[in-house]
Amino acid sequence: MDLNLKKIKDTISNAQKNKQALRIVGGDTKNFFGNKAELPLLSTSKFEGIVDYEPSELVITAKAGTKIVQVEELLRQNNQILAFEPPIFGFDSTLGGCIASGFSGPRRAYAGSARDFVLGIKMLNNVGEELQFGGQVMKNVAGYDVSRLMTGSFGTLGLILEVSLKVLPRPEHELTLTYELDEKDAINKINVWAGKALPLSGSCFIGSTLSVRLSGNTSAVNAAKQIMGGEINEDTTFWHKLRNQELEFFNKNSDLWRISLKSTTVPLELGPTLIEWNGALRWLYPNCTSDIIFEKAKKAGGHAMIFRSKIGNLTGQQQVAGDLLKLHEKLKHAMDPDNLFNPFRIHRSY
Amino acid sequence: MNIIDKIPLATQPKINKAHLVERLGKVLPNSSLLHKREELKPFECDGMTAYRKVPLVTALPETEEQVIDILKICSAEGVPVVFRGAGTGLSGGAIPCETGVLLGLSKLNKILEIDQNARFARVQPGVRNIAISEATSKHGLYYAPDPSSQIACSIGGNVAENSGGVHCLKYGLTVHNILKVRFITIDGEVLELGSDGLDSAGYDLMALITGSEGLLGVITEITVKLVPSPQIAKIALVAFDSVQNAGDAVNNIISAGIVPAGLEMMDKKATAAVEEFVKAGYPLDAEAILLCESDGTVEEVENEMLSIKEIVKKAGATEIRVAQNDAERTKFWMGRKSAFPAVGRVLPDYLCMDGTIPRKKLAFVLQKISDFSNEFNLQCANVFHAGDGNLHPLIMFDASDDDQLHRAEKFGAAILELCVEVGGSITGEHGVGIEKINQMCVQFGTEELKMFHAIKKAFDHNGLLNPGKAIPTLQRCAEFGAMHVHRGQEKFPDIPRF
Ligand SMILES: Cc1cc2nc3c(=O)[nH]c(=O)nc-3n(C[C@H](O)[C@H](O)[C@H](O)COP(=O)(O)OP(=O)(O)OC[C@H]3O[C@@H](n4cnc5c(N)ncnc54)[C@H](O)[C@@H]3O)c2cc1C
């Protein structure tokens, strides 16, 4: 057996015997997110490498510790992409961490999210046994969809060991158009476009500028440009910076909130805002109390959380309550009965 | 003896029918509560017609409150419950439990809201799949997943099975096209999973319940994503004189960076059955035909079609016919979408297999299936969602002949086990139900099955929902495993044999 794998398994079974909870880390680039308990670390970063990649099958399989930049580089050489554009918050960012967090970037509203592209996983349970769900094929409905359940669960249900992802061809051509308008008009405009057959692949509103990315074959992108007008933005690094939160907007010295809601929701008017995903994702530096944010998010059919805090507030806490919370607790107990994995990282009760 | 006889569909002690009818009668109008033998008969099977069981009672609630009341009564009385949408499922998922309630969702059939700007529709579970696209087409929007049964199957059933369709290579399965679900547990708890945004707080329970085959709870409302109707769609019908060439063409199209809206394959037997039935204009001498659709903007489609034609020509296509108008396009699709009933006319029964395989293994697998066909002495037609590696071998037989049914089951099992062997899965979109319950033991080991049972228990502590389906017990696998060897080892070594 792979020595690194053996080490991981041993750490888990020892922890299980001693009822000692663990904090799972890949590249530890998302340690700004969630409850940072002082727990012994269980690192996947040495368990790395591409397991299988056949471009014509549109599937890549790699070990959890494989760096996302390495995965993307291999895909680039074969003219393919991770279409959910996972944010990369540091060179060390790993595939396991990427899937455990389930974060998705600008293309998410058009191509799908991390969980949409997960085809299968291998994982370790609370006694260090290997389990395998899903697979390397596009369609698989045998058994419950544990692979997608694990996506975005922040390591609280088990350790992700290996992931198979669907990949897509790199679009032949991309183009960014910009428009000057106010927030309300921007939300309207982008939602109207999203309801038309146009090759959209990204949208971002900051200040008074709406940027829209088009992707597809060259003639289709050019034809869409004719319909949509606007100015061409030559800065090809814009979407990359947005994806990794490297834009100027993200530099403020206070709490950054993430609000996911119905795309057509009118401007929240709670402070400086950056809008993505046709309006369905709002990044906010609020000038109001959290109660107001939670209430507005709920009214708009969504949810809110502090994503980053430069002033020491608790981030990444999920608003789950009532019967739904009870079910979360039962599920956590079913999959991690000894509460070994990342306890309370994203919720005070699981 | 067939599969169903081996399955303890009723694991509960005898239920007092009169008492149950009386309790349910307090929460349901007479017209929603069926308990006489002749009323119950129509509910005895789903689309897998070879197997039948009559339920104790059938409840057809008209409101979500009634659904909750029924579940609370069943939970309190320890009565098993099987949900039913339109009953088109092909794996026996909606086959009733003889000692339980069949809870049909057909009367919850309203479209509650269409939000054109935010591009979603909120619907009740009994709404037919196609009715959503019909209702939203005036806004230039539609619901993308299109199972061939879409004129009949319910959207609730689609979520319960994670159904696909001929366009899911590009547009995804049900799980990719829903935003929010109202879900009720056996205890009558109402949960909202998902949100009006693109993600929700907590675990992705919406993904977990999608494809859960009525084992975790009932879906009472679904918010589906709507996508803009493409400016244009074009389809090419391509003929090949060998399956291998057709398979190569499929791989070469994908390798060239094209993701067609649809990429379907049919073999000679399937084509012949379809031609006889709907006269779609398919060539009868081809060993395999491909239907390849491109959609999007006018320019996109024009370019893509050019590339596709070039690729299939290189792969040895013997004929390429691009539909000249919408009527012809509809006719081409009509043929493919009628494949199951068309085959159903050749012999009274068919078992529709649903395995998935890595695409590169296609020619190998089809050859093996043809060998099995000789071995079991039964005809088999193949239709294939080629783009995403999902095979539908249709095994034709006459269920009134026990020996044929028995051979058909063995033939089907051999195909599914072959799919697992080449790195695929026993089911891509039709679900496990009762049909593939044994093959679950081939695809999964003890630890995975234990995890499934633990998840089930978190939702349905007493195991009242759809008992005996989808996830086999460890005992069952131990029994089955005596005959099978998995990944080179004997499976379930620690479970006692019977
Ligand atoms: C001719 C034909 C062609 C087909 N083509 C395709 C195809 O292309 N792609 C594909 O994926 N499938 C296809 N199918 C299979 C079938 O149509 C799908 O599985 C469909 O989603 C079943 O929907 P239904 O409403 O008929 O569900 P049912 O058969 O009534 O039920 C299916 C399962 O879902 C459960 N269920 C139903 N409703 C609910 C609910 N509201 N809440 C919880 N559980 C529920 C049931 O208990 C059962 O386990 C085809 C079937 C036929 C007969």
Tab-separated table of C-alpha atoms in Angstrom, chain A residues 48-244:
chain	number	residue	atom	x	y	z
A	48	GLU	CA	-1.072	13.102	-4.665
A	49	GLY	CA	-0.965	12.288	-8.348
A	50	ILE	CA	-3.182	11.850	-11.374
A	51	VAL	CA	-4.707	8.378	-11.325
A	52	ASP	CA	-6.338	8.342	-14.723
A	53	TYR	CA	-6.984	10.814	-17.486
A	54	GLU	CA	-8.370	10.116	-20.902
A	55	PRO	CA	-9.295	13.300	-22.709
A	56	SER	CA	-11.728	11.548	-25.052
A	57	GLU	CA	-13.714	10.234	-22.076
A	58	LEU	CA	-13.937	13.775	-20.603
A	59	VAL	CA	-12.928	12.422	-17.192
A	60	ILE	CA	-9.981	13.003	-14.905
A	61	THR	CA	-9.276	11.081	-11.708
A	62	ALA	CA	-6.717	12.267	-9.187
A	63	LYS	CA	-5.722	11.778	-5.574
A	64	ALA	CA	-6.916	14.268	-2.992
A	65	GLY	CA	-3.531	15.887	-2.403
A	66	THR	CA	-2.975	16.719	-6.070
A	67	LYS	CA	-2.586	20.454	-6.541
A	68	ILE	CA	-5.419	22.074	-8.461
A	69	VAL	CA	-2.919	24.066	-10.518
A	70	GLN	CA	-1.353	20.789	-11.596
A	71	VAL	CA	-4.715	19.362	-12.616
A	72	GLU	CA	-5.544	22.479	-14.568
A	73	GLU	CA	-2.159	22.519	-16.291
A	74	LEU	CA	-2.609	18.952	-17.496
A	75	LEU	CA	-6.071	19.799	-18.776
A	76	ARG	CA	-4.741	22.909	-20.502
A	77	GLN	CA	-2.240	20.815	-22.438
A	78	ASN	CA	-5.182	18.798	-23.716
A	79	ASN	CA	-7.376	21.757	-24.469
A	80	GLN	CA	-9.792	21.016	-21.651
A	81	ILE	CA	-10.930	22.815	-18.500
A	82	LEU	CA	-12.538	22.414	-15.092
A	83	ALA	CA	-15.694	24.200	-16.136
A	84	PHE	CA	-16.747	25.167	-12.598
A	85	GLU	CA	-13.602	27.323	-12.324
A	86	PRO	CA	-12.775	26.533	-8.691
A	87	PRO	CA	-11.337	29.520	-6.849
A	88	ILE	CA	-7.678	28.982	-6.047
A	89	PHE	CA	-6.675	30.779	-2.881
A	90	GLY	CA	-3.053	29.659	-2.986
A	91	PHE	CA	-0.630	27.578	-5.028
A	92	ASP	CA	-0.928	24.692	-2.541
A	93	SER	CA	-4.675	24.367	-3.006
A	94	THR	CA	-5.545	20.672	-3.488
A	95	LEU	CA	-8.209	18.781	-5.354
A	96	GLY	CA	-9.513	17.277	-2.097
A	97	GLY	CA	-9.931	20.706	-0.558
A	98	CYS	CA	-11.516	22.016	-3.698
A	99	ILE	CA	-14.216	19.338	-3.647
A	100	ALA	CA	-14.644	19.325	0.133
A	101	SER	CA	-15.365	23.061	0.002
A	102	GLY	CA	-17.439	22.820	-3.150
A	103	PHE	CA	-16.604	26.406	-4.090
A	104	SER	CA	-17.208	27.351	-7.700
A	105	GLY	CA	-16.115	30.345	-9.745
A	106	PRO	CA	-17.541	32.765	-12.338
A	107	ARG	CA	-18.547	30.103	-14.882
A	108	ARG	CA	-20.742	28.354	-12.301
A	109	ALA	CA	-24.028	29.990	-13.338
A	110	TYR	CA	-23.530	28.870	-16.925
A	111	ALA	CA	-21.638	25.575	-16.828
A	112	GLY	CA	-22.492	24.177	-13.388
A	113	SER	CA	-20.967	23.878	-9.925
A	114	ALA	CA	-18.255	21.683	-8.432
A	115	ARG	CA	-20.834	19.099	-7.368
A	116	ASP	CA	-22.295	19.048	-10.870
A	117	PHE	CA	-18.952	17.846	-12.220
A	118	VAL	CA	-18.182	15.275	-9.531
A	119	LEU	CA	-18.626	11.798	-10.972
A	120	GLY	CA	-17.235	9.723	-8.166
A	121	ILE	CA	-15.097	9.660	-5.063
A	122	LYS	CA	-13.089	7.358	-2.919
A	123	MET	CA	-13.248	8.196	0.746
A	124	LEU	CA	-12.142	6.973	4.135
A	125	ASN	CA	-14.697	6.467	6.899
A	126	ASN	CA	-14.267	6.869	10.638
A	127	VAL	CA	-12.262	3.657	10.987
A	128	GLY	CA	-10.043	4.302	7.997
A	129	GLU	CA	-11.782	1.940	5.582
A	130	GLU	CA	-11.859	2.819	1.893
A	131	LEU	CA	-15.255	3.336	0.325
A	132	GLN	CA	-16.035	4.100	-3.263
A	133	PHE	CA	-19.102	5.878	-4.656
A	134	GLY	CA	-20.043	6.941	-8.156
A	135	GLY	CA	-17.350	6.224	-10.711
A	136	GLN	CA	-15.683	7.450	-13.861
A	137	VAL	CA	-18.740	7.335	-16.067
A	138	MET	CA	-21.032	10.256	-16.868
A	139	LYS	CA	-24.157	8.651	-15.478
A	140	ASN	CA	-24.512	6.510	-12.416
A	141	VAL	CA	-27.591	6.242	-10.229
A	142	ALA	CA	-26.708	3.070	-8.319
A	143	GLY	CA	-27.064	3.771	-4.599
A	144	TYR	CA	-27.399	7.163	-2.939
A	145	ASP	CA	-25.309	9.971	-4.400
A	146	VAL	CA	-22.711	10.069	-1.644
A	147	SER	CA	-20.124	11.701	-3.948
A	148	ARG	CA	-22.218	14.821	-4.309
A	149	LEU	CA	-23.170	14.772	-0.639
A	150	MET	CA	-19.467	14.847	0.231
A	151	THR	CA	-18.935	17.819	-2.087
A	152	GLY	CA	-19.170	20.984	-0.024
A	153	SER	CA	-19.424	19.110	3.291
A	154	PHE	CA	-16.078	20.549	4.400
A	155	GLY	CA	-14.640	17.254	5.468
A	156	THR	CA	-17.240	16.772	8.181
A	157	LEU	CA	-18.523	13.438	6.821
A	158	GLY	CA	-15.300	11.643	5.963
A	159	LEU	CA	-11.978	12.060	4.249
A	160	ILE	CA	-11.997	12.455	0.474
A	161	LEU	CA	-9.220	10.301	-0.931
A	162	GLU	CA	-9.687	10.455	-4.669
A	163	VAL	CA	-12.016	12.319	-7.006
A	164	SER	CA	-13.239	11.740	-10.567
A	165	LEU	CA	-14.410	14.854	-12.354
A	166	LYS	CA	-16.101	15.485	-15.634
A	167	VAL	CA	-14.083	17.959	-17.705
A	168	LEU	CA	-15.091	19.996	-20.741
A	169	PRO	CA	-13.394	21.183	-23.912
A	170	ARG	CA	-11.779	24.612	-23.641
A	171	PRO	CA	-13.983	27.097	-25.509
A	172	GLU	CA	-12.493	28.050	-28.828
A	173	HIS	CA	-12.904	31.762	-28.202
A	174	GLU	CA	-13.637	34.110	-25.296
A	175	LEU	CA	-14.503	37.761	-25.180
A	176	THR	CA	-15.373	40.211	-22.404
A	177	LEU	CA	-17.865	43.027	-22.944
A	178	THR	CA	-18.446	45.884	-20.506
A	179	TYR	CA	-21.326	48.262	-19.910
A	180	GLU	CA	-21.696	51.338	-17.733
A	181	LEU	CA	-24.985	51.325	-15.808
A	182	ASP	CA	-26.404	51.242	-12.288
A	183	GLU	CA	-26.861	48.132	-10.156
A	184	LYS	CA	-30.582	47.762	-10.739
A	185	ASP	CA	-30.260	48.002	-14.508
A	186	ALA	CA	-27.298	45.642	-14.480
A	187	ILE	CA	-29.318	42.972	-12.651
A	188	ASN	CA	-32.170	43.378	-15.123
A	189	LYS	CA	-29.968	43.335	-18.187
A	190	ILE	CA	-27.997	40.249	-17.272
A	191	ASN	CA	-31.138	38.298	-16.344
A	192	VAL	CA	-32.783	39.175	-19.638
A	193	TRP	CA	-29.686	37.977	-21.486
A	194	ALA	CA	-29.518	34.803	-19.436
A	195	GLY	CA	-32.970	33.969	-20.750
A	196	LYS	CA	-31.791	34.213	-24.354
A	197	ALA	CA	-29.758	31.741	-26.346
A	198	LEU	CA	-26.435	33.567	-25.945
A	199	PRO	CA	-23.033	31.981	-25.183
A	200	LEU	CA	-22.627	33.603	-21.730
A	201	SER	CA	-19.926	32.269	-19.404
A	202	GLY	CA	-19.452	34.932	-16.762
A	203	SER	CA	-20.933	38.121	-15.366
A	204	CYS	CA	-19.680	40.605	-12.807
A	205	PHE	CA	-20.980	43.947	-11.615
A	206	ILE	CA	-18.815	46.285	-9.512
A	207	GLY	CA	-19.308	50.006	-8.948
A	208	SER	CA	-21.019	50.998	-12.155
A	209	THR	CA	-19.545	48.470	-14.565
A	210	LEU	CA	-21.126	45.252	-15.773
A	211	SER	CA	-18.657	42.820	-17.350
A	212	VAL	CA	-19.985	39.916	-19.363
A	213	ARG	CA	-17.890	37.053	-20.687
A	214	LEU	CA	-18.825	35.125	-23.814
A	215	SER	CA	-17.358	31.699	-24.662
A	216	GLY	CA	-17.849	29.387	-27.572
A	217	ASN	CA	-16.899	29.009	-31.154
A	218	THR	CA	-15.567	32.189	-32.689
A	219	SER	CA	-18.443	32.905	-35.021
A	220	ALA	CA	-21.026	32.394	-32.274
A	221	VAL	CA	-19.182	34.711	-29.888
A	222	ASN	CA	-18.844	37.386	-32.563
A	223	ALA	CA	-22.495	37.082	-33.532
A	224	ALA	CA	-23.498	37.496	-29.866
A	225	LYS	CA	-21.328	40.580	-29.630
A	226	GLN	CA	-23.292	42.096	-32.503
A	227	ILE	CA	-26.513	41.581	-30.581
A	228	MET	CA	-25.217	42.686	-27.183
A	229	GLY	CA	-23.101	45.733	-28.076
A	230	GLY	CA	-20.900	47.108	-25.276
A	231	GLU	CA	-17.173	47.781	-25.103
A	232	ILE	CA	-14.562	45.059	-25.390
A	233	ASN	CA	-12.388	44.688	-22.293
A	234	GLU	CA	-8.909	43.638	-23.387
A	235	ASP	CA	-7.754	42.768	-19.862
A	236	THR	CA	-7.744	38.966	-20.079
A	237	THR	CA	-6.765	38.584	-16.401
A	238	PHE	CA	-10.043	40.009	-15.128
A	239	TRP	CA	-11.939	36.697	-14.714
A	240	HIS	CA	-8.910	35.026	-13.204
A	241	LYS	CA	-8.667	37.764	-10.584
A	242	LEU	CA	-12.394	37.606	-9.904
A	243	ARG	CA	-12.273	33.853	-9.520
A	244	ASN	CA	-9.457	33.988	-6.974
